[in-house]
Coordinates of C-alpha atoms in Angstrom, one line a residue:
Chain A
M1 CA 90.6 -37.8 -16.1
I2 CA 88.3 -35.4 -14.3
R3 CA 85.1 -36.9 -12.8
L4 CA 82.6 -34.1 -12.4
L5 CA 80.3 -34.1 -9.4
E6 CA 76.7 -35.1 -10.1
Y7 CA 75.4 -31.5 -9.9
Q8 CA 78.0 -30.3 -12.4
A9 CA 77.3 -33.1 -14.8
K10 CA 73.6 -32.4 -14.6
G11 CA 74.3 -28.7 -15.1
L12 CA 75.9 -29.6 -18.5
L13 CA 72.9 -31.8 -19.4
R14 CA 70.4 -29.1 -18.5
E15 CA 72.3 -26.7 -20.8
V16 CA 71.6 -28.9 -23.8
G17 CA 67.9 -29.4 -22.9
I18 CA 67.9 -32.7 -21.0
K19 CA 65.5 -32.7 -18.2
V20 CA 67.0 -33.2 -14.7
P21 CA 65.1 -33.3 -11.3
E22 CA 64.3 -30.0 -9.7
G23 CA 66.7 -29.3 -6.9
G24 CA 69.8 -27.4 -5.6
V25 CA 73.2 -27.8 -3.9
A26 CA 73.5 -27.3 -0.2
R27 CA 76.5 -26.9 2.0
T28 CA 74.6 -26.9 5.3
G29 CA 71.6 -28.5 6.8
E30 CA 69.8 -25.2 6.8
E31 CA 70.3 -24.8 3.0
A32 CA 69.1 -28.3 2.5
S33 CA 65.9 -27.7 4.4
R34 CA 65.3 -24.5 2.4
I35 CA 65.7 -26.3 -0.9
A36 CA 63.4 -29.1 0.2
E37 CA 60.8 -26.5 1.2
Q38 CA 61.0 -24.9 -2.2
I39 CA 60.5 -28.3 -3.9
G40 CA 57.6 -28.9 -1.6
G41 CA 57.4 -32.7 -1.3
P42 CA 59.6 -35.8 -0.7
V43 CA 63.2 -35.3 -1.6
V44 CA 66.4 -37.2 -2.1
V45 CA 69.6 -35.9 -0.5
K46 CA 72.7 -37.0 -2.4
A47 CA 76.4 -36.7 -1.3
Q48 CA 78.4 -34.9 -4.0
V49 CA 81.6 -37.0 -4.2
P50 CA 83.5 -38.0 -7.3
V51 CA 83.1 -41.8 -6.8
G52 CA 80.9 -44.5 -8.1
G53 CA 78.8 -46.9 -6.0
R54 CA 77.8 -44.0 -3.8
G55 CA 74.2 -45.2 -3.2
K56 CA 75.3 -48.6 -1.9
A57 CA 77.9 -46.8 0.4
G58 CA 75.1 -44.8 2.1
G59 CA 75.6 -41.6 0.3
V60 CA 72.0 -41.2 -0.9
L61 CA 69.3 -40.7 1.7
F62 CA 65.6 -39.8 1.5
A63 CA 63.5 -37.2 3.4
D64 CA 59.8 -36.5 3.4
T65 CA 59.9 -33.1 5.1
P66 CA 62.2 -30.1 5.1
E67 CA 63.1 -30.9 8.7
E68 CA 64.1 -34.5 7.8
A69 CA 66.1 -33.1 4.8
R70 CA 68.0 -30.9 7.3
E71 CA 68.8 -33.9 9.4
V72 CA 70.0 -36.3 6.7
A73 CA 72.0 -33.5 5.1
R74 CA 73.7 -32.9 8.4
D75 CA 74.4 -36.6 8.7
L76 CA 76.0 -36.6 5.2
L77 CA 77.9 -33.3 5.4
G78 CA 81.4 -33.9 6.9
S79 CA 81.1 -37.7 6.7
K80 CA 83.3 -39.8 4.4
I81 CA 81.8 -41.8 1.5
K82 CA 84.3 -44.2 0.0
G83 CA 87.2 -42.2 1.4
E84 CA 85.9 -38.8 0.1
I85 CA 84.8 -36.1 2.5
V86 CA 81.3 -34.8 1.7
D87 CA 81.2 -31.0 1.7
K88 CA 78.1 -30.6 -0.6
V89 CA 74.8 -32.4 -1.0
L90 CA 72.4 -32.2 -3.9
V91 CA 68.8 -32.0 -2.7
E92 CA 66.3 -33.0 -5.4
E93 CA 62.6 -33.8 -5.9
R94 CA 61.8 -37.5 -5.7
L95 CA 60.7 -38.8 -9.1
N96 CA 57.7 -41.1 -9.7
I97 CA 59.6 -43.9 -11.4
E98 CA 57.9 -46.0 -14.1
E99 CA 61.1 -47.4 -15.6
E100 CA 64.8 -47.0 -15.3
W101 CA 66.9 -46.9 -18.5
Y102 CA 70.6 -46.5 -19.3
A103 CA 72.3 -44.2 -21.8
A104 CA 76.0 -43.5 -22.3
I105 CA 78.5 -42.1 -24.8
S106 CA 82.0 -43.1 -24.2
L107 CA 85.3 -42.7 -26.0
D108 CA 86.3 -46.3 -26.6
R109 CA 90.0 -46.7 -26.3
S110 CA 90.1 -49.9 -28.4
E111 CA 88.2 -48.6 -31.4
R112 CA 89.4 -45.1 -30.7
I113 CA 86.0 -43.6 -31.6
P114 CA 82.9 -42.8 -29.6
I115 CA 80.5 -45.7 -28.7
V116 CA 76.9 -45.2 -27.7
L117 CA 75.3 -47.6 -25.2
A118 CA 71.7 -47.9 -24.3
S119 CA 69.5 -50.3 -22.4
R120 CA 65.9 -50.4 -21.1
E121 CA 67.3 -52.1 -18.0
G122 CA 69.2 -49.3 -16.3
G123 CA 69.9 -48.7 -12.6
V124 CA 72.6 -49.6 -10.1
D125 CA 73.0 -53.1 -11.4
I126 CA 73.6 -52.1 -15.1
E127 CA 76.9 -54.0 -15.1
E128 CA 75.1 -57.3 -14.4
V129 CA 72.7 -56.8 -17.4
P130 CA 73.5 -59.3 -20.1
D131 CA 75.1 -58.0 -23.3
E132 CA 72.1 -58.8 -25.5
K133 CA 70.1 -56.3 -23.5
I134 CA 72.5 -53.5 -24.1
A135 CA 72.4 -51.8 -27.5
R136 CA 75.7 -50.4 -28.8
R137 CA 76.8 -48.4 -31.8
Y138 CA 80.1 -46.7 -32.8
V139 CA 79.9 -43.2 -34.1
D140 CA 82.1 -41.6 -36.8
P141 CA 83.6 -38.6 -34.9
F142 CA 83.8 -36.6 -38.2
L143 CA 80.0 -36.9 -38.7
G144 CA 79.0 -36.8 -35.1
M145 CA 75.9 -38.6 -33.9
R146 CA 73.1 -38.2 -36.4
P147 CA 69.5 -38.4 -35.1
F148 CA 68.7 -41.6 -37.1
E149 CA 71.6 -43.3 -35.4
A150 CA 70.1 -42.4 -32.0
R151 CA 66.8 -44.0 -33.2
L152 CA 68.6 -47.2 -34.3
V153 CA 70.1 -47.5 -30.9
A154 CA 66.8 -46.8 -29.3
K155 CA 65.1 -49.6 -31.4
D156 CA 67.9 -52.0 -30.5
A157 CA 67.5 -51.2 -26.8
G158 CA 63.8 -51.9 -27.0
I159 CA 62.7 -48.4 -26.2
P160 CA 58.9 -48.2 -26.7
R161 CA 57.9 -46.5 -29.9
E162 CA 56.0 -43.6 -28.1
Y163 CA 59.3 -42.5 -26.5
L164 CA 61.5 -43.0 -29.6
R165 CA 61.8 -39.3 -30.4
D166 CA 62.3 -38.3 -26.8
F167 CA 65.1 -40.8 -26.4
E168 CA 66.6 -39.6 -29.7
S169 CA 66.7 -36.1 -28.3
V170 CA 68.4 -37.2 -25.1
L171 CA 71.1 -39.1 -27.0
T172 CA 71.8 -36.3 -29.5
A173 CA 71.9 -33.8 -26.7
M174 CA 74.3 -36.1 -24.7
Y175 CA 76.5 -36.2 -27.8
E176 CA 76.6 -32.4 -27.8
V177 CA 78.0 -32.5 -24.3
F178 CA 80.4 -35.3 -25.2
D179 CA 81.7 -33.3 -28.2
G180 CA 81.5 -29.8 -26.8
Y181 CA 83.3 -30.6 -23.6
D182 CA 85.8 -33.2 -24.9
A183 CA 84.3 -35.8 -22.6
H184 CA 85.6 -39.3 -22.1
L185 CA 82.2 -40.3 -20.8
V186 CA 78.7 -38.9 -20.6
E187 CA 76.5 -41.4 -18.8
I188 CA 72.9 -41.1 -17.5
N189 CA 72.0 -43.9 -15.2
P190 CA 69.2 -44.2 -14.5
L191 CA 67.4 -42.3 -17.2
V192 CA 64.0 -42.3 -15.6
L193 CA 60.8 -42.7 -17.4
T194 CA 58.4 -41.0 -14.9
K195 CA 54.8 -42.0 -14.3
E196 CA 54.0 -38.7 -16.0
G197 CA 55.7 -39.9 -19.2
E198 CA 58.8 -37.8 -19.1
L199 CA 62.5 -38.8 -19.5
V200 CA 64.5 -37.4 -16.6
A201 CA 68.3 -37.8 -15.9
A202 CA 68.1 -39.0 -12.3
D203 CA 71.8 -39.5 -12.0
A204 CA 74.7 -38.6 -14.4
V205 CA 78.4 -39.1 -14.7
V206 CA 80.5 -36.9 -16.9
N207 CA 84.3 -37.5 -17.2
L208 CA 86.4 -34.8 -18.9
D209 CA 89.9 -34.9 -20.4
Q210 CA 92.4 -33.1 -18.2
D211 CA 94.4 -31.8 -21.1
A212 CA 91.3 -30.5 -23.0
A213 CA 90.1 -28.9 -19.8
V214 CA 93.3 -27.0 -19.3
M215 CA 93.2 -25.9 -23.0
R216 CA 89.5 -25.3 -23.6
H217 CA 87.4 -25.6 -20.4
P218 CA 89.4 -24.0 -17.7
E219 CA 86.4 -23.8 -15.4
F220 CA 86.7 -27.6 -14.9
A221 CA 90.5 -28.1 -15.0
E222 CA 92.0 -29.6 -11.9
E223 CA 95.1 -28.2 -10.5
T224 CA 97.9 -30.5 -11.4
E225 CA 100.9 -31.2 -9.2
D226 CA 104.4 -31.8 -10.5
F227 CA 104.2 -35.3 -9.1
H228 CA 101.4 -37.7 -8.0
L229 CA 101.8 -39.5 -4.7
V230 CA 99.5 -42.4 -3.9
E231 CA 99.7 -44.0 -0.5
L232 CA 99.9 -47.8 -0.4
G233 CA 100.3 -48.3 3.4
G234 CA 103.7 -50.1 3.7
D235 CA 107.1 -48.9 4.8
V236 CA 109.2 -48.9 1.7
G237 CA 109.0 -45.4 0.1
I238 CA 109.3 -45.4 -3.7
I239 CA 110.2 -42.7 -6.2
A240 CA 110.7 -43.5 -9.9
N241 CA 110.3 -41.7 -13.2
G242 CA 107.5 -42.7 -15.6
A243 CA 104.3 -44.4 -14.6
G244 CA 105.3 -47.8 -16.0
L245 CA 108.7 -47.9 -14.3
T246 CA 107.2 -46.7 -11.0
M247 CA 104.5 -49.4 -11.1
A248 CA 107.2 -51.9 -12.0
T249 CA 109.3 -50.7 -9.0
V250 CA 106.3 -51.1 -6.7
D251 CA 105.7 -54.6 -8.1
L252 CA 109.4 -55.6 -7.5
V253 CA 109.4 -54.4 -3.9
K254 CA 106.3 -56.6 -3.3
E255 CA 107.9 -59.5 -5.2
F256 CA 110.9 -59.4 -2.9
G257 CA 108.8 -59.4 0.2
G258 CA 108.7 -55.7 1.0
E259 CA 105.6 -53.5 1.6
P260 CA 105.5 -50.4 -0.7
A261 CA 104.5 -47.3 1.2
N262 CA 103.6 -45.3 -1.9
F263 CA 103.6 -44.7 -5.6
L264 CA 105.4 -41.5 -6.7
D265 CA 106.2 -40.8 -10.4
V266 CA 108.4 -37.7 -10.9
G267 CA 107.6 -37.8 -14.6
G268 CA 110.0 -36.8 -17.4
G269 CA 112.7 -34.1 -17.1
A270 CA 112.7 -33.9 -13.3
Y271 CA 114.9 -31.1 -11.9
P272 CA 116.8 -31.0 -8.6
S273 CA 114.2 -29.1 -6.5
L274 CA 111.4 -31.4 -7.7
I275 CA 113.4 -34.5 -6.7
R276 CA 114.0 -32.9 -3.3
R277 CA 110.3 -32.2 -2.7
A278 CA 109.4 -35.7 -3.8
I279 CA 111.8 -37.2 -1.3
L280 CA 110.5 -34.9 1.5
A281 CA 106.9 -35.9 0.6
V282 CA 107.7 -39.6 0.9
D283 CA 109.7 -39.1 4.1
D284 CA 106.6 -37.4 5.6
L285 CA 104.8 -40.8 5.3
G286 CA 107.2 -42.1 8.0
V287 CA 108.8 -44.8 5.9
S288 CA 111.8 -46.9 7.0
V289 CA 113.7 -46.5 3.7
I290 CA 113.3 -44.6 0.4
L291 CA 114.0 -46.4 -2.8
I292 CA 114.8 -44.1 -5.7
N293 CA 114.8 -45.8 -9.1
I294 CA 115.6 -43.4 -12.0
F295 CA 116.2 -44.4 -15.6
G296 CA 117.5 -41.3 -17.3
G297 CA 116.1 -40.4 -20.7
I298 CA 114.9 -36.8 -20.8
T299 CA 115.7 -36.9 -17.0
R300 CA 119.4 -36.3 -16.3
C301 CA 121.1 -38.3 -13.6
D302 CA 123.1 -35.3 -12.4
D303 CA 119.9 -33.3 -11.8
V304 CA 118.5 -36.2 -9.8
A305 CA 121.8 -36.6 -7.8
K306 CA 121.7 -32.9 -6.9
G307 CA 118.2 -33.2 -5.7
I308 CA 119.0 -36.1 -3.5
V309 CA 122.0 -34.3 -2.0
R310 CA 119.8 -31.3 -1.2
A311 CA 117.1 -33.5 0.4
M312 CA 119.7 -35.2 2.6
E313 CA 120.0 -32.0 4.6
D314 CA 116.5 -32.5 5.9
V315 CA 116.0 -36.3 5.7
D316 CA 117.6 -38.9 8.0
T317 CA 115.7 -41.9 6.5
P318 CA 118.1 -44.2 4.6
M319 CA 118.0 -43.9 0.9
V320 CA 118.7 -46.6 -1.7
V321 CA 119.5 -45.0 -5.0
R322 CA 119.5 -46.7 -8.4
L323 CA 120.5 -44.3 -11.1
V324 CA 121.3 -45.1 -14.8
G325 CA 120.9 -43.4 -18.2
T326 CA 121.6 -39.9 -19.4
N327 CA 124.6 -38.3 -17.5
E328 CA 124.9 -41.4 -15.3
E329 CA 128.6 -40.9 -14.6
E330 CA 128.1 -37.3 -13.5
G331 CA 125.2 -38.3 -11.3
H332 CA 127.2 -41.1 -9.6
A333 CA 130.2 -38.8 -9.0
I334 CA 128.0 -36.3 -7.2
L335 CA 126.4 -39.0 -5.0
K336 CA 129.8 -40.6 -4.1
E337 CA 131.2 -37.3 -3.2
H338 CA 128.5 -37.1 -0.5
G339 CA 128.9 -40.6 0.6
I340 CA 125.7 -42.0 -0.9
D341 CA 125.9 -45.5 -2.2
V342 CA 124.5 -45.9 -5.7
F343 CA 123.3 -49.0 -7.5
E344 CA 123.4 -49.7 -11.2
D345 CA 121.5 -53.0 -10.8
L346 CA 117.8 -52.7 -10.1
E347 CA 117.6 -56.2 -8.4
E348 CA 120.3 -55.4 -5.9
A349 CA 118.8 -52.0 -5.1
V350 CA 115.3 -53.5 -4.5
K351 CA 116.8 -56.2 -2.3
R352 CA 118.8 -53.7 -0.3
A353 CA 115.8 -51.5 0.3
V354 CA 113.6 -54.4 1.5
E355 CA 116.5 -55.6 3.7
I356 CA 116.7 -52.2 5.4
A357 CA 112.9 -52.0 5.9
Q358 CA 112.9 -55.4 7.5
G359 CA 115.7 -54.3 9.9
Chain B
M1 CA 109.2 -49.7 -41.1
I2 CA 112.0 -47.1 -41.2
E3 CA 115.5 -47.6 -42.6
S4 CA 118.8 -45.7 -42.5
T5 CA 117.8 -44.1 -45.9
T6 CA 114.3 -43.0 -44.8
R7 CA 114.1 -39.3 -45.3
V8 CA 112.8 -37.9 -42.0
L9 CA 111.1 -34.5 -41.4
V10 CA 111.0 -32.9 -38.0
Q11 CA 107.9 -30.8 -37.3
G12 CA 108.6 -28.3 -34.6
I13 CA 112.3 -28.4 -35.3
T14 CA 113.1 -24.9 -34.0
G15 CA 111.6 -25.6 -30.5
R16 CA 113.8 -26.6 -27.5
H17 CA 113.0 -30.3 -27.7
G18 CA 112.8 -30.4 -31.4
S19 CA 116.2 -28.9 -32.0
F20 CA 117.9 -30.8 -29.2
H21 CA 116.6 -34.2 -30.3
T22 CA 117.3 -33.4 -34.0
G23 CA 120.9 -33.2 -32.9
L24 CA 120.7 -36.6 -31.2
M25 CA 118.9 -38.2 -34.1
L26 CA 121.5 -37.0 -36.5
E27 CA 124.3 -38.2 -34.1
Y28 CA 122.7 -41.7 -34.1
G29 CA 122.5 -41.8 -37.9
T30 CA 118.9 -40.8 -38.7
N31 CA 118.6 -39.3 -42.2
V32 CA 116.9 -36.0 -41.1
V33 CA 116.4 -34.0 -44.3
A34 CA 114.1 -31.2 -43.3
G35 CA 112.3 -29.4 -40.5
V36 CA 109.1 -27.4 -40.4
T37 CA 108.1 -24.4 -38.2
P38 CA 105.6 -22.0 -39.7
G39 CA 107.2 -18.6 -40.0
K40 CA 110.8 -19.9 -39.6
G41 CA 111.3 -21.1 -43.2
G42 CA 114.8 -20.4 -44.5
E43 CA 116.5 -21.0 -41.1
E44 CA 118.7 -24.0 -40.4
V45 CA 118.9 -26.3 -37.3
H46 CA 122.0 -28.5 -37.1
G47 CA 122.5 -27.9 -40.8
V48 CA 118.9 -29.1 -41.6
P49 CA 116.9 -26.7 -43.7
V50 CA 113.6 -25.4 -42.1
F51 CA 110.5 -24.8 -44.2
D52 CA 107.2 -23.0 -43.4
T53 CA 104.9 -25.9 -44.6
V54 CA 105.1 -29.6 -44.8
E55 CA 104.3 -29.4 -48.5
E56 CA 107.3 -27.3 -49.3
A57 CA 109.5 -29.6 -47.2
V58 CA 108.3 -32.6 -49.1
D59 CA 108.7 -30.9 -52.5
E60 CA 112.2 -29.7 -51.8
T61 CA 113.7 -32.6 -49.9
G62 CA 111.5 -35.7 -50.7
A63 CA 110.8 -36.2 -46.9
E64 CA 108.9 -39.5 -46.4
A65 CA 108.2 -39.7 -42.6
S66 CA 107.7 -37.2 -39.8
V67 CA 108.5 -36.9 -36.2
V68 CA 106.3 -34.2 -34.4
F69 CA 107.6 -32.1 -31.4
V70 CA 105.0 -29.4 -31.9
P71 CA 103.3 -28.2 -28.6
A72 CA 100.0 -29.8 -27.8
P73 CA 97.7 -26.9 -28.8
F74 CA 99.1 -26.9 -32.4
A75 CA 100.1 -30.6 -32.7
P76 CA 96.8 -32.0 -34.1
D77 CA 97.0 -29.5 -36.9
A78 CA 100.6 -30.4 -37.6
V79 CA 99.8 -34.1 -37.7
M80 CA 96.9 -33.5 -40.1
E81 CA 99.2 -31.5 -42.3
A82 CA 101.6 -34.4 -42.4
I83 CA 98.8 -36.9 -43.1
E84 CA 97.6 -34.9 -46.0
A85 CA 101.1 -34.6 -47.4
G86 CA 101.4 -38.4 -47.4
L87 CA 104.1 -38.8 -44.8
D88 CA 104.3 -42.3 -43.2
P89 CA 104.9 -43.1 -40.4
I90 CA 104.1 -40.0 -38.3
V91 CA 105.6 -40.2 -34.8
V92 CA 103.9 -37.9 -32.3
I93 CA 106.2 -37.2 -29.4
T94 CA 104.1 -34.3 -28.0
E95 CA 102.3 -35.0 -24.7
H96 CA 99.1 -33.5 -23.3
I97 CA 97.1 -33.6 -26.5
P98 CA 93.4 -33.8 -25.7
A99 CA 92.1 -37.3 -26.5
H100 CA 89.3 -35.9 -28.8
D101 CA 92.0 -34.3 -30.9
T102 CA 94.0 -37.5 -31.1
M103 CA 90.8 -39.4 -32.0
M104 CA 90.3 -37.1 -35.0
F105 CA 93.8 -37.4 -36.4
V106 CA 94.1 -41.1 -35.8
Q107 CA 90.8 -41.5 -37.6
L108 CA 92.0 -39.4 -40.5
A109 CA 95.2 -41.3 -40.7
E110 CA 93.3 -44.5 -40.9
E111 CA 91.4 -43.2 -43.9
Y112 CA 94.6 -42.2 -45.6
G113 CA 96.3 -45.5 -44.7
V114 CA 99.0 -43.7 -42.7
R115 CA 100.5 -45.1 -39.5
I116 CA 100.6 -42.9 -36.4
I117 CA 102.9 -43.8 -33.5
G118 CA 101.9 -42.1 -30.3
P119 CA 101.1 -39.4 -29.1
N120 CA 103.1 -39.1 -25.9
T121 CA 105.6 -41.7 -27.1
P122 CA 109.4 -41.9 -26.9
G123 CA 109.2 -42.9 -30.6
I124 CA 110.7 -45.7 -32.7
I125 CA 114.3 -46.9 -33.0
V126 CA 115.7 -49.5 -35.4
P127 CA 119.2 -50.4 -34.1
P128 CA 120.3 -52.5 -37.2
E129 CA 119.7 -49.4 -39.3
R130 CA 121.1 -47.0 -36.7
T131 CA 117.9 -44.9 -37.2
K132 CA 115.5 -43.5 -34.7
M133 CA 112.6 -41.1 -34.8
G134 CA 112.1 -39.9 -31.3
I135 CA 113.8 -39.3 -27.9
M136 CA 115.0 -42.7 -26.8
P137 CA 118.4 -42.7 -25.2
H138 CA 120.1 -44.8 -28.0
Q139 CA 123.1 -45.9 -25.8
V140 CA 120.7 -48.4 -24.2
F141 CA 119.9 -50.2 -27.5
S142 CA 121.9 -52.8 -29.4
E143 CA 121.5 -54.4 -32.8
G144 CA 119.8 -57.8 -32.9
S145 CA 116.6 -59.7 -33.7
V146 CA 114.1 -59.0 -30.9
A147 CA 111.2 -56.6 -31.6
V148 CA 110.0 -54.6 -28.6
A149 CA 106.7 -52.7 -28.2
S150 CA 105.7 -50.9 -25.1
R151 CA 103.1 -48.6 -23.5
S152 CA 105.7 -46.9 -21.3
G153 CA 108.9 -45.0 -21.9
T154 CA 111.3 -45.5 -19.1
L155 CA 110.1 -49.1 -18.5
T156 CA 111.1 -49.8 -22.1
Y157 CA 114.6 -48.5 -21.4
E158 CA 114.7 -50.6 -18.3
I159 CA 113.8 -53.8 -20.1
V160 CA 115.9 -53.1 -23.2
H161 CA 118.8 -52.4 -20.8
H162 CA 118.5 -56.0 -19.5
L163 CA 118.2 -57.4 -23.0
T164 CA 121.3 -55.5 -24.1
E165 CA 123.2 -56.6 -21.0
A166 CA 122.2 -60.2 -21.7
G167 CA 123.6 -59.9 -25.2
I168 CA 120.1 -59.9 -26.8
G169 CA 119.9 -57.1 -29.4
Q170 CA 116.8 -55.5 -30.9
S171 CA 115.5 -55.3 -34.5
V172 CA 113.0 -52.5 -33.7
C173 CA 111.6 -50.9 -30.5
V174 CA 108.4 -48.8 -30.6
G175 CA 106.8 -46.8 -27.8
L176 CA 103.1 -47.0 -28.4
G177 CA 102.5 -43.9 -26.2
G178 CA 100.9 -43.5 -22.8
D179 CA 97.7 -41.7 -23.7
T180 CA 94.1 -43.1 -23.7
V181 CA 93.9 -42.9 -27.4
V182 CA 97.0 -43.8 -29.5
G183 CA 97.6 -44.7 -33.1
M184 CA 99.7 -47.9 -33.4
T185 CA 98.5 -50.7 -31.1
F186 CA 100.2 -54.0 -30.0
I187 CA 98.2 -55.7 -32.8
D188 CA 99.5 -53.3 -35.5
F189 CA 103.0 -53.9 -34.2
L190 CA 102.6 -57.7 -34.3
E191 CA 101.4 -57.4 -37.9
M192 CA 104.3 -55.2 -38.8
V193 CA 107.0 -57.5 -37.5
E194 CA 105.3 -60.8 -38.5
E195 CA 106.9 -60.9 -41.9
D196 CA 110.1 -59.0 -40.9
P197 CA 113.0 -61.4 -41.7
D198 CA 115.2 -59.6 -39.2
T199 CA 112.8 -60.3 -36.2
E200 CA 113.0 -63.6 -34.5
A201 CA 111.0 -62.9 -31.4
V202 CA 108.7 -60.2 -29.9
V203 CA 108.5 -58.6 -26.5
L204 CA 105.3 -56.8 -25.5
I205 CA 105.6 -54.5 -22.4
G206 CA 102.1 -53.7 -21.1
E207 CA 100.5 -52.2 -18.1
I208 CA 97.2 -52.2 -16.2
G209 CA 94.3 -50.3 -17.7
G210 CA 92.6 -50.6 -21.1
S211 CA 92.3 -53.9 -23.0
A212 CA 95.2 -53.6 -25.5
E213 CA 97.1 -56.6 -24.0
E214 CA 94.0 -58.8 -24.0
E215 CA 93.3 -57.9 -27.6
A216 CA 96.9 -58.6 -28.5
A217 CA 96.7 -62.0 -26.8
E218 CA 93.5 -62.8 -28.7
Y219 CA 95.2 -61.9 -32.0
I220 CA 98.2 -64.1 -31.2
A221 CA 96.0 -67.0 -30.4
E222 CA 93.6 -66.6 -33.4
T223 CA 96.4 -66.1 -36.0
D224 CA 98.6 -68.8 -34.5
Y225 CA 101.2 -66.1 -34.5
P226 CA 104.4 -67.5 -36.1
K227 CA 107.0 -65.9 -33.8
P228 CA 107.6 -66.4 -30.1
V229 CA 106.2 -63.6 -27.9
V230 CA 107.2 -62.8 -24.3
A231 CA 105.3 -60.2 -22.2
Y232 CA 105.8 -58.1 -19.1
I233 CA 102.9 -56.3 -17.3
A234 CA 103.5 -53.4 -14.9
G235 CA 101.0 -52.7 -12.1
R236 CA 100.2 -56.1 -10.6
H237 CA 100.4 -54.6 -7.2
A238 CA 98.9 -51.2 -8.0
P239 CA 95.8 -50.3 -6.0
P240 CA 92.5 -50.4 -7.9
G241 CA 91.8 -47.2 -9.8
K242 CA 88.8 -45.0 -9.1
R243 CA 85.6 -46.2 -10.8
M244 CA 84.8 -43.9 -13.7
G245 CA 81.3 -44.9 -14.7
H246 CA 79.9 -48.1 -16.1
A247 CA 80.4 -47.8 -19.9
G248 CA 84.0 -49.0 -19.8
A249 CA 83.1 -52.0 -17.7
I250 CA 80.2 -52.9 -20.0
V251 CA 82.2 -52.7 -23.2
H252 CA 85.4 -54.4 -21.8
R253 CA 84.0 -56.8 -19.2
G254 CA 86.5 -57.9 -16.7
Q255 CA 89.5 -56.6 -18.7
G256 CA 92.1 -54.1 -17.6
T257 CA 93.6 -55.8 -14.5
A258 CA 97.1 -57.3 -14.4
E259 CA 95.5 -60.7 -13.7
S260 CA 93.2 -60.4 -16.8
K261 CA 96.1 -59.5 -19.0
E262 CA 98.4 -62.2 -17.7
K263 CA 95.7 -64.8 -18.0
A264 CA 95.0 -63.8 -21.6
F265 CA 98.7 -64.0 -22.5
L266 CA 99.2 -67.3 -20.9
E267 CA 96.2 -68.8 -22.7
A268 CA 97.7 -67.5 -25.9
G269 CA 101.0 -69.3 -25.2
V270 CA 102.8 -66.1 -24.3
E271 CA 105.1 -66.3 -21.3
V272 CA 104.9 -63.5 -18.9
A273 CA 108.0 -62.3 -17.0
K274 CA 107.7 -61.4 -13.3
T275 CA 110.6 -59.0 -13.3
P276 CA 112.3 -56.9 -16.1
W277 CA 115.4 -59.1 -16.0
E278 CA 113.3 -62.3 -16.4
V279 CA 112.4 -61.1 -20.0
P280 CA 115.9 -62.0 -21.5
E281 CA 115.8 -65.3 -19.5
L282 CA 112.5 -66.3 -21.1
L283 CA 113.7 -65.1 -24.6
K284 CA 116.8 -67.2 -24.4
E285 CA 115.0 -70.5 -25.0
Y286 CA 113.6 -69.2 -28.3
L287 CA 116.8 -67.6 -29.7

């Protein structure tokens, strides 16, 4: 899943006619001050990081003058918000807020169709709002969201009659983004009703589908790596194939008293050079042992064994290898030739790895 | 759901994965009667005739079910072609299909009353019938009376390996697929094996994320499910994922974590194994 930055999300909303605050993206304090000057009034300076709960983490600051905007932008730029380095800020006009509403269209994985959510009680605490105050309606993806459905949701959410048609336009436009960009989520929170009586998307989240982005929206596709390493802080390095088996291996190391250093899934059909690179990446974390758990299906044990042998030239860290499945005998033979012990039993392998880590 | 006599079509049969796994399916005993690759009609793969369209394949060979290896950009079209030709089930092995595309063909299949397994699934295997539609390494499986459904490929092999080692064979194993949107769910699977005389007990292999396990637990409790169910959940020590907006949290309040899933299962009377090898130990008291 790709979480767009706020300014990218708002760009998509603007394209379909949803009003967003006047503003611009700054990479330096100078730029921030220039944008604030153009806006000509109090501004809000927002860190552009792909995480939720940014405001509560100090990533949204206010400024009354261009000079102040420069200073708060400088404070934010280069800092870390929830582990993400800030390299851009969004400088926007401050809205005169009358009310804060909530609107979202999400691909619901249980019903497997889009769901529309709306509430008159939007804002940062939307998850605390009781269910009866949040209107919801499923949409038939073959029909798309029809305007009358948007009005039904608006009525359920208690949107005042004078804003019914405006709210309808916002929801149908959001659906255009949802459908056109293969989104998993298009969320406006808050959707601000200004004192001037306009509906403005003060903040927005758009999550896109990585596969669809690669195929149809390459401007948003994230570069994918052959494997995905997540650091967990312990000293038992872990490499496995398949997300489920890798998670299970992490769980087992923990069950047996070890501390997992990482999660690394080499996926299906791993070839020797990929296995070698995965081992080097885990070794770089400074682990005391590397536990390799491969259940061959599409992945062939002999390919894995070759990768392990090649990695041994550069790695001194002890490795505990558990290797079963497709071409198991060939794989074991290669490892034994090079003096590497190999386990068939997962429990024994996990115990051994934890033992080594604990010295 | 499928038997040794089920007449199986392979869509994308001339591709690298399609042809390789057609060979393995035939070797195991699957009755593969036809393949489809547009433009390659008239060829043969492992002695199986290839057609340009699903309609021709059905007319000529009486194909009843389809397994799809077609690459992601063309897979949704291939699946819809199979749905309209009335094939059932349709097993979608292909990975990297955009979720919106899957949503469309899953929705269409529902309207046609056709079962979709996957996408991004290792498929389905029925050891007592020596039949599989998919890529599961069949050496791991053995004939018996436990039905297994899983969200994860290799973890299924791991757990089935422990079942087989413990002398507990399987009546059917289904990989539900690893994508956000999939066709068959745990609930569909539970319904499917509920009346199956060859199934004595059920194993559900879940993982963190989504609410499929919680929904399955609710179904088991509400229907007073007549067969014993044992579960395993991967990811109890996984770090919390990044927050992706509020909508998911609003619709599925508090669900998705390993704790939530385990609690839901325990409340429904489903025992939850702590390790893959504990699954056969928990099953033994029921068999």
